[in-house]
mmCIF file of C-alpha atoms in Angstrom:
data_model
loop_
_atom_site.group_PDB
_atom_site.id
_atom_site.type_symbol
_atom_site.label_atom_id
_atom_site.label_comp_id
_atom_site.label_asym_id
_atom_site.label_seq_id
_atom_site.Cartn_x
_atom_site.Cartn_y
_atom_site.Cartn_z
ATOM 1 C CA UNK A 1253 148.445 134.688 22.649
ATOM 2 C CA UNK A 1254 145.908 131.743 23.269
ATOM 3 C CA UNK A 1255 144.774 132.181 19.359
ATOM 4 C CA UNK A 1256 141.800 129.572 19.343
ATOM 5 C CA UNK A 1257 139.909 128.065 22.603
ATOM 6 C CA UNK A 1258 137.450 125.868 23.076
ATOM 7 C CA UNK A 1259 135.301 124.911 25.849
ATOM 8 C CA UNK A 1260 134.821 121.948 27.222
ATOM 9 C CA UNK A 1261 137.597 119.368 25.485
ATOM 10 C CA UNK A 1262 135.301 116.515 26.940
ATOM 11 C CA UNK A 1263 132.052 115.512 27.316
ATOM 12 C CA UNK A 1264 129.434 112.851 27.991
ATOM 13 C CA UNK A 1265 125.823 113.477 27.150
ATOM 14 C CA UNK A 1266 122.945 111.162 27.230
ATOM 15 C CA UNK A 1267 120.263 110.945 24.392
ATOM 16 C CA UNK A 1268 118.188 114.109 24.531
ATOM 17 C CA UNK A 1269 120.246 116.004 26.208
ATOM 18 C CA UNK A 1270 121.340 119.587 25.199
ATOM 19 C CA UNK A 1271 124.538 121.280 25.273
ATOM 20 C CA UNK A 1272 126.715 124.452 23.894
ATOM 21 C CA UNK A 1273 130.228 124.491 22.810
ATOM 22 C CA UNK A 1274 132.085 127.371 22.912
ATOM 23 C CA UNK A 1275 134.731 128.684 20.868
ATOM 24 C CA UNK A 1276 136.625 131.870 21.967
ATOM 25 C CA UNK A 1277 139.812 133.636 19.160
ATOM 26 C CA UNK A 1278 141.756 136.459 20.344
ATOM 27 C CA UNK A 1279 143.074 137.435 16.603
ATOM 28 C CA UNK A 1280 140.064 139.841 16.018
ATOM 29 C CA UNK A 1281 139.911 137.319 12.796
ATOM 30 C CA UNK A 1282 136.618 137.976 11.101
ATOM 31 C CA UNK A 1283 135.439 133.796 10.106
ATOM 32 C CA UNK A 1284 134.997 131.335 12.178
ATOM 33 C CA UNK A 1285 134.071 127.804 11.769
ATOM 34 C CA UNK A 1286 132.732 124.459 13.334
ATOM 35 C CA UNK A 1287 134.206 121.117 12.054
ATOM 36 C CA UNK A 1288 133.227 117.791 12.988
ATOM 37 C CA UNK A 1289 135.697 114.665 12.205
ATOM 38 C CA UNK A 1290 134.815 111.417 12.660
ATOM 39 C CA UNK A 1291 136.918 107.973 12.906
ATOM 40 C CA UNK A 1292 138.346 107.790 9.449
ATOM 41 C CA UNK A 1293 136.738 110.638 7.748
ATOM 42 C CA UNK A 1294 138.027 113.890 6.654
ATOM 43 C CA UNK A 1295 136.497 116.653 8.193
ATOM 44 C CA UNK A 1296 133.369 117.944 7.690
ATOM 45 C CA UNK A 1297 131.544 121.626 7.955
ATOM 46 C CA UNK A 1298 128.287 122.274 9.968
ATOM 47 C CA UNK A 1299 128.565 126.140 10.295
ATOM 48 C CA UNK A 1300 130.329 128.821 9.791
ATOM 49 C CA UNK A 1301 130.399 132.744 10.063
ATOM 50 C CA UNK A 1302 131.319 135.207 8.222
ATOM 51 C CA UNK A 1303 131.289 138.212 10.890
ATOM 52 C CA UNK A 1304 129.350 139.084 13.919
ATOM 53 C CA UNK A 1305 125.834 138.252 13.777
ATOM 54 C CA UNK A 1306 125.769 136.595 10.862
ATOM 55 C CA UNK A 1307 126.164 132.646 10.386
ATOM 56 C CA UNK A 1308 125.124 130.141 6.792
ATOM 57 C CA UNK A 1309 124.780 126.635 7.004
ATOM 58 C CA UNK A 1310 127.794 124.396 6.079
ATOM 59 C CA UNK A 1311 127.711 120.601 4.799
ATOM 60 C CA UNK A 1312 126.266 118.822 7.728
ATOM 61 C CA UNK A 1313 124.275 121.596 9.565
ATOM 62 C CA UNK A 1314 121.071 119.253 10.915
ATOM 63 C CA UNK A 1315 120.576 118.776 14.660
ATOM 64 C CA UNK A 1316 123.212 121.570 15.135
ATOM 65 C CA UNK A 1317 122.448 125.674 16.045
ATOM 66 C CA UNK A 1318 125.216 128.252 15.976
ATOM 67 C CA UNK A 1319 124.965 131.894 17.445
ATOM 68 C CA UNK A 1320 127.683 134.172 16.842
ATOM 69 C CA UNK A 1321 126.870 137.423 18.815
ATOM 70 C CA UNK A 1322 130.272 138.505 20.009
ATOM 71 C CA UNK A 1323 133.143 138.803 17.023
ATOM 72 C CA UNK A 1324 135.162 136.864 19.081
ATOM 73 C CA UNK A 1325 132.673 133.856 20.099
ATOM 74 C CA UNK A 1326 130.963 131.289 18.197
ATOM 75 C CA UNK A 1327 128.815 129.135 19.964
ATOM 76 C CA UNK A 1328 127.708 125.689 18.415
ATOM 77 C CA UNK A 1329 124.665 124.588 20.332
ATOM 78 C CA UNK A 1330 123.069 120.301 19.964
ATOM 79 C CA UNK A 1331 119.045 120.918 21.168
ATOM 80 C CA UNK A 1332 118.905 117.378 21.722
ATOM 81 C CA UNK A 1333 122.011 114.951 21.215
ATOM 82 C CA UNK A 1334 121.564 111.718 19.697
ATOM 83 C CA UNK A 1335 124.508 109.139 19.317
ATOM 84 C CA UNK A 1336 125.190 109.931 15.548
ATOM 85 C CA UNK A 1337 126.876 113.165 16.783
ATOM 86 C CA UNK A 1338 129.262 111.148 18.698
ATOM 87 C CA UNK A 1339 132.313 113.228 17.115
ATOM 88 C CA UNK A 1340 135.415 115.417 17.848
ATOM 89 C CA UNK A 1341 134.470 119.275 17.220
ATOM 90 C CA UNK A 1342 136.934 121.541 15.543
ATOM 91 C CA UNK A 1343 136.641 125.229 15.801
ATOM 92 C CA UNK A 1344 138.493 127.452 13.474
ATOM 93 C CA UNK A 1345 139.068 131.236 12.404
ATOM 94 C CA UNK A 1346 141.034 132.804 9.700
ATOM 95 C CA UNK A 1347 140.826 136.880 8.889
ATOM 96 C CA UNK A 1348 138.821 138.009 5.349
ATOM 97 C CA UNK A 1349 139.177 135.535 2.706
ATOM 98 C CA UNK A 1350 141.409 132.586 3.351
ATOM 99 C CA UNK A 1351 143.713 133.047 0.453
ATOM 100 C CA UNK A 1352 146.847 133.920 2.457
ATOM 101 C CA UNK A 1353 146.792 132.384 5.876
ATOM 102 C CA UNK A 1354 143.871 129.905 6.167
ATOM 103 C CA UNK A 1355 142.780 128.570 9.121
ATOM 104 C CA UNK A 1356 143.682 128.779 12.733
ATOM 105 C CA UNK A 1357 142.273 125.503 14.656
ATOM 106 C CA UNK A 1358 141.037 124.621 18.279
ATOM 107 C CA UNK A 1359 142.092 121.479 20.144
ATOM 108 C CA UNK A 1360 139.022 120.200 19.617
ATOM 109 C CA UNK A 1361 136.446 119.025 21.910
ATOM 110 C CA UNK A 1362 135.416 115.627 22.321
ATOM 111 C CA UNK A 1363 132.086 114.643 22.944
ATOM 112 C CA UNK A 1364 130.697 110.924 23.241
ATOM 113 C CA UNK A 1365 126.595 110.672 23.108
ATOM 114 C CA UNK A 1366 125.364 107.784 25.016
ATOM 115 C CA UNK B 405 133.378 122.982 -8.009
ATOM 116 C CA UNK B 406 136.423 123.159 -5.951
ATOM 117 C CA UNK B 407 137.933 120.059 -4.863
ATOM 118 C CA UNK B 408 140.946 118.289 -3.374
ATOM 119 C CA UNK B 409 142.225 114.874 -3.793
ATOM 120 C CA UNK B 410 144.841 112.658 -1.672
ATOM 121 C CA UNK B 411 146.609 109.966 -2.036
ATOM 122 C CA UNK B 412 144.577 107.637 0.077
ATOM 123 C CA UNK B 413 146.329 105.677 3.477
ATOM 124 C CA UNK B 414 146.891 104.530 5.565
ATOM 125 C CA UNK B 415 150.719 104.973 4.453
ATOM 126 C CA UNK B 416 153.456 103.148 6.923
ATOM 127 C CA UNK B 417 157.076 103.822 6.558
ATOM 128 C CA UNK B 418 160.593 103.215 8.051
ATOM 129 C CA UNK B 419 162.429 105.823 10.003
ATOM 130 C CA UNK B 420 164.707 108.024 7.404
ATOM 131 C CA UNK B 421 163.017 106.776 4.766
ATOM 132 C CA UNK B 422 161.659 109.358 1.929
ATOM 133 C CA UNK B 423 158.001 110.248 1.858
ATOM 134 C CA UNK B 424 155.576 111.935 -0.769
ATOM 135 C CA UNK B 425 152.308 112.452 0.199
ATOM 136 C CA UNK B 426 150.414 113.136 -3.612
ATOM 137 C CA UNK B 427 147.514 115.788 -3.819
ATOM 138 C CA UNK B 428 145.897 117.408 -6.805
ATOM 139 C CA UNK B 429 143.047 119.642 -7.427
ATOM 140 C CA UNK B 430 140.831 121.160 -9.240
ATOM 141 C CA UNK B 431 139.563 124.866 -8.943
ATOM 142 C CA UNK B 432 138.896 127.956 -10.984
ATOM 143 C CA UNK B 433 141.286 130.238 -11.092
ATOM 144 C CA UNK B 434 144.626 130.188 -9.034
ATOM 145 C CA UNK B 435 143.823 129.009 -5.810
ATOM 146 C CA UNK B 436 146.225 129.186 -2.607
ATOM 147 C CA UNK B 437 147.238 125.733 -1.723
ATOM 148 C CA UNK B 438 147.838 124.302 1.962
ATOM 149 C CA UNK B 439 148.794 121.307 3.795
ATOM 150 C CA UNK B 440 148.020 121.013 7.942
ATOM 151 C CA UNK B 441 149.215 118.157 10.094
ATOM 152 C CA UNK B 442 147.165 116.544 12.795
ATOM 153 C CA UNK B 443 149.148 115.009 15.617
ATOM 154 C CA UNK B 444 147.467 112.480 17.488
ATOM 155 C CA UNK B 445 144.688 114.330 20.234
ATOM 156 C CA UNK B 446 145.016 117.571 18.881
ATOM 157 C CA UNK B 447 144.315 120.158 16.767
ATOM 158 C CA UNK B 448 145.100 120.730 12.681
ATOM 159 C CA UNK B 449 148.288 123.402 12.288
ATOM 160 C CA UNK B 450 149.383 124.777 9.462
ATOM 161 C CA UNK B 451 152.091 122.691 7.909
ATOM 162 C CA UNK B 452 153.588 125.394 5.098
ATOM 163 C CA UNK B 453 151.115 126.647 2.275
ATOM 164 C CA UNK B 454 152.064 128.380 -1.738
ATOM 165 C CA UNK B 455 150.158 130.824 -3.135
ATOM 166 C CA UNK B 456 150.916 131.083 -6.552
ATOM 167 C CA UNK B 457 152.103 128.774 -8.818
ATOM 168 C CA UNK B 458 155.455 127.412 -8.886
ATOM 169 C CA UNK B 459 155.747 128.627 -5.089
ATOM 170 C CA UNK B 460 157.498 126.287 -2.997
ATOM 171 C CA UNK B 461 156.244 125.966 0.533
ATOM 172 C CA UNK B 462 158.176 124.562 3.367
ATOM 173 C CA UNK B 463 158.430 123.705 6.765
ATOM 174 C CA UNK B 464 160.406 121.337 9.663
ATOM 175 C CA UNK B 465 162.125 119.800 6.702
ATOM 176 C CA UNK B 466 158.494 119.278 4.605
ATOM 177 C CA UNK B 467 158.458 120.711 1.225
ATOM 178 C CA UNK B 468 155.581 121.019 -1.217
ATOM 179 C CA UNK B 469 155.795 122.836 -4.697
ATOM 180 C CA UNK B 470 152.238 124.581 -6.118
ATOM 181 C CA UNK B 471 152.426 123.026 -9.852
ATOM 182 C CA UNK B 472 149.878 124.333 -12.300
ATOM 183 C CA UNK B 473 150.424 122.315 -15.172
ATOM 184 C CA UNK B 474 149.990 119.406 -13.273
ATOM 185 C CA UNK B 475 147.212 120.653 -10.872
ATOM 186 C CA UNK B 476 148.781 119.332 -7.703
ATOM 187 C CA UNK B 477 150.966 119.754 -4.686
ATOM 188 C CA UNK B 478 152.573 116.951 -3.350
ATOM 189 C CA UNK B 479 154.793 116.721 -0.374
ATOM 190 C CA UNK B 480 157.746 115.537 0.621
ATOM 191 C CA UNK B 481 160.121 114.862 3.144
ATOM 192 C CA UNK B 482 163.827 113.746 2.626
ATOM 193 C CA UNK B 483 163.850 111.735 5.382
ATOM 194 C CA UNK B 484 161.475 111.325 8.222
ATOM 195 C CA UNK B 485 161.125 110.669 11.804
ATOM 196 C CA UNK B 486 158.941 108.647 14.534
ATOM 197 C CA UNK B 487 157.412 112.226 15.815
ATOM 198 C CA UNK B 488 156.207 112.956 11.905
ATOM 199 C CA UNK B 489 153.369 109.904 12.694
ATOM 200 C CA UNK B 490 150.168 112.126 11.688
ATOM 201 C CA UNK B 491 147.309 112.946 9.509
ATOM 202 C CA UNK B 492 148.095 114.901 6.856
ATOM 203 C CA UNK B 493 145.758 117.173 5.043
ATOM 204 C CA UNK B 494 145.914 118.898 2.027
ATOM 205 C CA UNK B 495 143.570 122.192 1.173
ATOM 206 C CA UNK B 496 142.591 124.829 -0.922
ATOM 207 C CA UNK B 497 141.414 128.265 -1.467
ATOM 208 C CA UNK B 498 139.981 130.005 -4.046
ATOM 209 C CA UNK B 499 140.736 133.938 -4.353
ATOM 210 C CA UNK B 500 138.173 135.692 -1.948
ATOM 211 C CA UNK B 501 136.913 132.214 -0.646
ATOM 212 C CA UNK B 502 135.385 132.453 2.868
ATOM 213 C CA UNK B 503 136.068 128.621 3.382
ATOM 214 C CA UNK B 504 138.552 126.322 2.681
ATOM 215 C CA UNK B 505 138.339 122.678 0.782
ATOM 216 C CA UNK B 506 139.815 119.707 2.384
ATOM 217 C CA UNK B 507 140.448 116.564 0.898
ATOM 218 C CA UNK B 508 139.773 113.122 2.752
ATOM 219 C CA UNK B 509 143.509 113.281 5.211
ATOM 220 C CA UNK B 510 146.491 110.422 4.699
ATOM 221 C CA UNK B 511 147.844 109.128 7.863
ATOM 222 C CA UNK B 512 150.889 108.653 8.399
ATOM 223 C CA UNK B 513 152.805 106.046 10.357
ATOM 224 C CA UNK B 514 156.454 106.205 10.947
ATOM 225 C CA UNK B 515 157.979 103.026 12.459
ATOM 226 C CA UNK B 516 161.227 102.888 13.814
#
């Protein structure tokens, strides 16, 4: 049971350049979620889905796109990188409402902009 | 609207010493109440969680109790160890919430 995955856990991008991060649950959970946390601050939510197809915008959702055509992926895409999002990414799931059992987190992924 | 607050770090301790880690809230309603645990490089896991008052929730010798009066669940360890060193974060959720509410993480540093 690999629960939540996420692809790559490192990465180096220079200004302007794009990338996709992918985040893959095997729990047929229905949410999912991308984090960022940064040095010293709590985390923070950019997007978020609540079931295939659909996605809504979280706290910090500018400079970031999300696609989430498979129940079981949800993609978190940066058109063109600049340093600010410099982060660790945290993908997470958790089944209808998130009364009784929360979240279920990624390892996170890593990403310096240069 | 929903919020959570923590007692802010960092927080430094001596092995076997006692910790409490404060957190209240505020929230409509009866929310459920978690706390995860980040170890260094990884991932958040859930620590234990209550979801109704008075509920106690524990875990790896962690306890937290969900008190209503007081709007807050705190936790605590009797004594802890080195491998405890972590961020600790304390959430909520309202009933039929789609997302949960952190507050800010307390780290944790256990010397020995």
């Amino acid at each position: 049971n690999a629960g939540v995955t996420q692809t790559p856990k490192f990465r180096v991008l220079k200004t302007g350049q794009s990338m996709t991060l992918l985040c893959a649950q095997d729990m047929n959970h229905e949410y999912m979620y991308w984090y960022r946390q940064d040095p010293g601050m709590g985390l923070r939510l950019i997007h978020y889905s609540v079931g295939e197809g659909t996605t809504a915008k979280g706290e910090v959702p500018d400079g970031y796109n999300v696609s989430r055509l498979k129940k079981q992926n949800f993609l978190l895409g940066l058109e063109s990188a600049a340093p600010s999002q410099t982060s660790v990414y945290f993908c997470a799931s958790s089944y209808h409402s998130t009364e009784n059992y929360g979240y279920t987190f990624g390892s996170g992924t890593r990403l310096t902009v240069v | 609207g929903n919020s959570v607050t923590q007692m802010e770090g960092p927080v430094t301790l001596s092995e076997e010493a006692f910790l409490t880690i404060n957190c209240t809230y505020t929230a409509t309603g009866y929310p459920s109440l978690f706390w995860y645990v980040q170890y260094p490089g990884e991932g958040l896991q859930l620590l234990l969680k209550a979801t109704k008052a008075d509920d106690k929730g524990s875990n790896k010798g962690f306890e937290a109790t969900y008190r209503k009066e007081t709007t807050s669940f705190h936790l605590e360890k009797g004594s802890v160890q080195v491998s405890d060193s972590a961020v600790y974060f304390c959430a909520l959720s309202a009933k039929g919430a789609q997302k949960l509410v952190f507050g800010q993480g307390t780290r944790l540093t256990i010397n020995p």
